[in-house]
CSV table of C-alpha atoms in Angstrom, one decimal:
chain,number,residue,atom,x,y,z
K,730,UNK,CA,0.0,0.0,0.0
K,731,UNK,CA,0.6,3.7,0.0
K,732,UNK,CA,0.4,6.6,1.6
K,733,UNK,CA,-0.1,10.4,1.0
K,734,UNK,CA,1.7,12.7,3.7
K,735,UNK,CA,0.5,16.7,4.0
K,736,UNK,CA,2.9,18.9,5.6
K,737,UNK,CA,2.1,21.2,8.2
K,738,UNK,CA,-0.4,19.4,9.5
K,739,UNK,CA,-1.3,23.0,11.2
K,740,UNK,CA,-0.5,26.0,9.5
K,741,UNK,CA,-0.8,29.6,11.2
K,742,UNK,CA,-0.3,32.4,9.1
K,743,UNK,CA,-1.7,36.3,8.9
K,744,UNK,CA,-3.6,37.8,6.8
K,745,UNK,CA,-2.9,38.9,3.8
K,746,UNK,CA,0.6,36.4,3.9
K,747,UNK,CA,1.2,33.8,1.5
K,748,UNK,CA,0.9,30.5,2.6
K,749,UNK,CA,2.1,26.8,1.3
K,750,UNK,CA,0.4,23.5,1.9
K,751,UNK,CA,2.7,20.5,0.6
K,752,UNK,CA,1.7,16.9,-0.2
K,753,UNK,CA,3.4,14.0,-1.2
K,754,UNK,CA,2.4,10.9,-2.6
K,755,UNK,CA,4.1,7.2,-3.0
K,756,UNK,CA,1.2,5.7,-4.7
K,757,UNK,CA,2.6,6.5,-7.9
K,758,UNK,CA,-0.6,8.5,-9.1
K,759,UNK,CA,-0.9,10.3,-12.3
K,760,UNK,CA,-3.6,12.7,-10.4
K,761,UNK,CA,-3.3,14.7,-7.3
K,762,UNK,CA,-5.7,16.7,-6.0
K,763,UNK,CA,-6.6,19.1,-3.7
K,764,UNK,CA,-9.9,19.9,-1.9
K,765,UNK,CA,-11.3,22.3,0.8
K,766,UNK,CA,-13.6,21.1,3.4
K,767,UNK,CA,-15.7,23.7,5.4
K,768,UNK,CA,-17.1,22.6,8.5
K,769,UNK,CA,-20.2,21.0,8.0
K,770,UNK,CA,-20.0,21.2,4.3
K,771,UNK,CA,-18.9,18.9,1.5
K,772,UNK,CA,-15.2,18.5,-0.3
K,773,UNK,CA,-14.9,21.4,-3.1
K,774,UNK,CA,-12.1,20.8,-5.6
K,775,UNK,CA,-9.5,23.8,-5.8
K,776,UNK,CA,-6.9,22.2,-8.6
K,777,UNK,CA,-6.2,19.1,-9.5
K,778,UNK,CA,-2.9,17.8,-11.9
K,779,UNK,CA,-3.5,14.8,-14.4
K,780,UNK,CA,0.7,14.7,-14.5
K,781,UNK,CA,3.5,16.7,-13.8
K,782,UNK,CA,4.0,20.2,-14.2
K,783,UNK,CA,0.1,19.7,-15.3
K,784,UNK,CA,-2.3,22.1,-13.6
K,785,UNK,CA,-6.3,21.8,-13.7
K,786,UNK,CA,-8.7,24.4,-12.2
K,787,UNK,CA,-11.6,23.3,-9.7
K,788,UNK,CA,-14.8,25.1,-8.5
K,789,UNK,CA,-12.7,26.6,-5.9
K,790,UNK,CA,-9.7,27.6,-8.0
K,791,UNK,CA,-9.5,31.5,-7.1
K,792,UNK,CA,-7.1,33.0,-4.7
K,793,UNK,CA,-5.0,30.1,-4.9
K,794,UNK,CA,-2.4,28.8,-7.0
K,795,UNK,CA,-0.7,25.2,-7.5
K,796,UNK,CA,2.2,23.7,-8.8
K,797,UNK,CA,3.0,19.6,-9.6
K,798,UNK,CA,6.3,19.4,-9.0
K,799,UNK,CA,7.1,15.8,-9.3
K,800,UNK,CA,5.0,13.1,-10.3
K,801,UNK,CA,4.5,12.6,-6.4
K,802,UNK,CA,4.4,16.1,-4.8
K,803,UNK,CA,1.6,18.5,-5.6
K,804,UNK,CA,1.7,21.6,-3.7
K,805,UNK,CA,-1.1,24.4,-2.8
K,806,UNK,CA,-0.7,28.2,-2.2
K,807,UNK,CA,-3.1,30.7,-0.9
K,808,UNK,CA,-2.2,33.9,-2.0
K,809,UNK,CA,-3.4,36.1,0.4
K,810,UNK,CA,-4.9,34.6,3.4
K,811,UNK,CA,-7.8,35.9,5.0
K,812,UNK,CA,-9.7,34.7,8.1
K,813,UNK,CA,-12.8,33.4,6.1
K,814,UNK,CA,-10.6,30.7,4.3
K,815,UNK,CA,-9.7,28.6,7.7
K,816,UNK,CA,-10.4,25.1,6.6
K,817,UNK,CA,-9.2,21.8,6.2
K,818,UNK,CA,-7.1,21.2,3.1
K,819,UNK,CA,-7.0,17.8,1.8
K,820,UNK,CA,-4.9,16.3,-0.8
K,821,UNK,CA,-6.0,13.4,-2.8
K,822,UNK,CA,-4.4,11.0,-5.5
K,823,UNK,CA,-5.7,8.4,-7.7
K,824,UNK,CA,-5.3,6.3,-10.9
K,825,UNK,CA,-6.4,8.2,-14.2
K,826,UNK,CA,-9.4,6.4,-15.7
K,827,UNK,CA,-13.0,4.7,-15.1
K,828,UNK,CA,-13.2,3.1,-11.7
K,829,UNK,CA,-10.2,4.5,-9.6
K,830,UNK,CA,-11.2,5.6,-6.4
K,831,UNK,CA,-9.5,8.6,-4.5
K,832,UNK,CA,-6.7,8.2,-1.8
K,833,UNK,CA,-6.4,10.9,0.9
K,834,UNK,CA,-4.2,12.3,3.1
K,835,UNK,CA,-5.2,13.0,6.9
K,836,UNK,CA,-5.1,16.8,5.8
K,837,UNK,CA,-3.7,20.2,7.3
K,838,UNK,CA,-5.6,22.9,9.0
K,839,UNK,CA,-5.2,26.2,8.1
K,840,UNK,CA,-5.4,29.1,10.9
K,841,UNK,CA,-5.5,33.1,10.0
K,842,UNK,CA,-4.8,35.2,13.0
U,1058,UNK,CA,-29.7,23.6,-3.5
U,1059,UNK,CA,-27.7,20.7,-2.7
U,1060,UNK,CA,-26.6,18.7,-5.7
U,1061,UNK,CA,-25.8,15.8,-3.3
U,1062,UNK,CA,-27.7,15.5,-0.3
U,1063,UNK,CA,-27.2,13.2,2.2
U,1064,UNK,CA,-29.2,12.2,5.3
U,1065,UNK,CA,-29.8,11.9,8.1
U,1066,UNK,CA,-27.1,14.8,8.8
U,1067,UNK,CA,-26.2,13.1,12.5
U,1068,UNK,CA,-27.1,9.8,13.7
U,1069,UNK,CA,-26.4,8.4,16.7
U,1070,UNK,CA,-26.1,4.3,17.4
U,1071,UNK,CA,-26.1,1.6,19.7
U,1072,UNK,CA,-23.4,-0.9,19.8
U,1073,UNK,CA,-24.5,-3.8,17.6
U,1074,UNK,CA,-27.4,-2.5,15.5
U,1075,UNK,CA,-28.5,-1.4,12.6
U,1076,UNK,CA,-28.9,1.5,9.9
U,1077,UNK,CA,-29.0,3.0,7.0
U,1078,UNK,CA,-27.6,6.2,5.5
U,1079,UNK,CA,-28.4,8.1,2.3
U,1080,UNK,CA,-27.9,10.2,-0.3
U,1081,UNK,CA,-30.4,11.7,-3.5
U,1082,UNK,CA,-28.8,13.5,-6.1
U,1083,UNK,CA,-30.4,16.0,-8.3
U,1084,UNK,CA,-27.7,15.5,-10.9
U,1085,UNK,CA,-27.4,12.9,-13.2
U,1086,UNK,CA,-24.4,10.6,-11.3
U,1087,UNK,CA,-23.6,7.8,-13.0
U,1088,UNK,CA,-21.0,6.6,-10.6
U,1089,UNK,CA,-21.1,7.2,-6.4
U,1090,UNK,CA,-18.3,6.9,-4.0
U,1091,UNK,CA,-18.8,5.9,-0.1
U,1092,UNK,CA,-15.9,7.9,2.1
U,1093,UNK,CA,-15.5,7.1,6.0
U,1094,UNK,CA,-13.6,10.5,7.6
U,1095,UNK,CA,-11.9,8.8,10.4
U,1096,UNK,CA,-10.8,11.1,13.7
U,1097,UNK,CA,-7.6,11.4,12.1
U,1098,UNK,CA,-9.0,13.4,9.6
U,1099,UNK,CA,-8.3,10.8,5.8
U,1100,UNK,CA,-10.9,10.1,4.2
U,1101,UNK,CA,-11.0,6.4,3.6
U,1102,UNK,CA,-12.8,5.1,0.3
U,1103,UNK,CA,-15.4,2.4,0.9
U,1104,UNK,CA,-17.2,1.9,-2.0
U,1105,UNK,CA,-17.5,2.4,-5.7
U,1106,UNK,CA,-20.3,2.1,-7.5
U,1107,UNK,CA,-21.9,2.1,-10.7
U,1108,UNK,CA,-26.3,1.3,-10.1
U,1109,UNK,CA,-25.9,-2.0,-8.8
U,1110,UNK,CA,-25.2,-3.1,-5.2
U,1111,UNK,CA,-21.9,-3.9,-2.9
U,1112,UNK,CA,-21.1,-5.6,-0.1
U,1113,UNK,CA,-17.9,-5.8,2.1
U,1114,UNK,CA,-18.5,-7.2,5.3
U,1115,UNK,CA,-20.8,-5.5,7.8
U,1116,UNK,CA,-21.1,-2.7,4.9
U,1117,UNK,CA,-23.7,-2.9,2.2
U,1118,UNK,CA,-24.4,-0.2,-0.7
U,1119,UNK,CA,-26.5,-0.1,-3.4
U,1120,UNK,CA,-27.1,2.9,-5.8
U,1121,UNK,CA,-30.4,3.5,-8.1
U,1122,UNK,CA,-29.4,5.9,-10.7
U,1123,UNK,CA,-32.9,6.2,-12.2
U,1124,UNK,CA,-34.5,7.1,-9.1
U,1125,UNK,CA,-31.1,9.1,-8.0
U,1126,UNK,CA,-30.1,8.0,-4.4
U,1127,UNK,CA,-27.5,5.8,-3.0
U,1128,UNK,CA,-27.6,3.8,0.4
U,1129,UNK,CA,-24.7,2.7,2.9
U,1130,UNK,CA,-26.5,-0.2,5.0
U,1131,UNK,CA,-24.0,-0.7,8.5
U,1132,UNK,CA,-25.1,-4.1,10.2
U,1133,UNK,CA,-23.8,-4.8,13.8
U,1134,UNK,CA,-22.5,-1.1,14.3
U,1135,UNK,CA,-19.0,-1.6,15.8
U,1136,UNK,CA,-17.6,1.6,18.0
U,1137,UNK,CA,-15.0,2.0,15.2
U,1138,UNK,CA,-17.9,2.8,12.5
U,1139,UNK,CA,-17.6,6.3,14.3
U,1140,UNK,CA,-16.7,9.3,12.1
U,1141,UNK,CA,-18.1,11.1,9.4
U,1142,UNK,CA,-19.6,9.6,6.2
U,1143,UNK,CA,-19.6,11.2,2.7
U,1144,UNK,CA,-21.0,10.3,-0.4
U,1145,UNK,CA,-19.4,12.0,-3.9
U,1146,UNK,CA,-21.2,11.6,-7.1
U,1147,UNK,CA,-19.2,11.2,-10.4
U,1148,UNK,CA,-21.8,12.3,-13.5
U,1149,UNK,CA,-20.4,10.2,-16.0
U,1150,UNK,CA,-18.6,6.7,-16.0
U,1151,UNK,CA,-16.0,8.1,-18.5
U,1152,UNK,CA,-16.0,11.0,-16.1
U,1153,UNK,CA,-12.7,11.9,-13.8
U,1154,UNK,CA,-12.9,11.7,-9.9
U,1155,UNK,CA,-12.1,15.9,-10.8
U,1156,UNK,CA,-15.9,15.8,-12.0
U,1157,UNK,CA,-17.4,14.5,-8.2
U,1158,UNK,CA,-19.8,16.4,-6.1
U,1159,UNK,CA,-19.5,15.7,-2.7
U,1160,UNK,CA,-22.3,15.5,0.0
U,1161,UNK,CA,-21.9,17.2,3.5
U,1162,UNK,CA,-21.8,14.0,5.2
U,1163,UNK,CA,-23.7,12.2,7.7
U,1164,UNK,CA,-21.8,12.2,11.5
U,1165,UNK,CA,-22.3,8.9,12.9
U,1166,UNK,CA,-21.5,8.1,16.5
U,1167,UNK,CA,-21.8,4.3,17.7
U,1168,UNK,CA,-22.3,4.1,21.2
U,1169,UNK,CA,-21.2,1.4,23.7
């Protein structure tokens, strides 16, 4: 088996700083992905990267940016943090194709003072 | 409104019995994914599904996509059932997992 690993599992930041969520995958993946989740609301998809140095736009996409590394490593930005974005960031990676379900990592939570 | 909705929101459950939790979608999914959100925060896959049913031990799914709804049966609720459940719908089988709409889970607590 495999596993995904997010780094920092708690991040702290101001506002207005820019901030960076890491992930790292040794499933050997084609796609990574990362999602928000909102307490009490469902995952929304911010990017996603089919391969390296790919980069895909979610619903979520703005005020963030991405970048795909490596073929295991898929790492998220926010721009400008503000205090209406603290979350829980997940990363995900799967298989390309019909059928492949979604691996995720235990996720980092993002604090703006 | 919700695109995937899933209920009952909470649900609470004694040690060894019984239930059932749900989702309708008012989008045309053609494939639906079962998630378990454990304490530690990783979502852990539990099914796939096209419309058909599933079973892996003391879980059971099925998923109608004509009448748009998919069920996660728990039999013999166990204290590590505990967590939050989510159910994503993929809207076509060629589709990617980028396509999925998520529900907002159902938080299940099992009870000794």
């Amino acid at each position: 088996g495999g596993i995904i690993t997010q780094t920092p599992k708690f991040l702290i930041g101001q506002e207005g700083q820019k901030l960076t969520l890491k992930c790292q995958q040794n499933f050997n993946h084609d796609t990574m992905y990362w999602y928000r989740q909102d307490s009490g609301k469902g995952l929304r998809l911010i990017y996603y990267s089919i391969t390296e140095n790919d980069l895909q736009k979610g619903d979520l996409s703005e005020g963030y940016d991405a970048s795909r590394e490596k073929k295991s490593s898929f790492s998220l930005t926010v721009t400008s943090a503000q205090k209406n974005e603290m979350a829980v960031f997940l990363c995900a990676s799967s298989i390309t194709g019909v059928g492949n379900t979604l691996y995720f990592g235990e996720g980092s939570r993002l604090i703006v003072v | 409104g919700d695109k995937v909705k899933q209920s009952p929101s909470a649900l609470s459950l004694q040690e060894g019995t019984n239930s059932a939790l749900r989702c309708n979608f008012s989008i045309a999914a053609t494939t639906v994914q079962w998630f378990l959100q454990n304490p530690r925060g990783s979502l852990i896959n539990l099914f796939y599904l096209v419309p058909g049913t599933k079973e892996n031990g003391r879980l059971k799914s099925a998923f109608d996509s004509k009448e748009s709804y998919s069920t996660l049966h728990i039999r013999d609720a166990q204290l590590e059932d505990s967590g939050t459940y989510f159910c994503a719908a993929g809207p076509n089988s060629g589709g990617s997992n980028a396509k999925l709409t998520f529900g907002k889970g159902t938080k299940l607590s099992v009870k000794s």
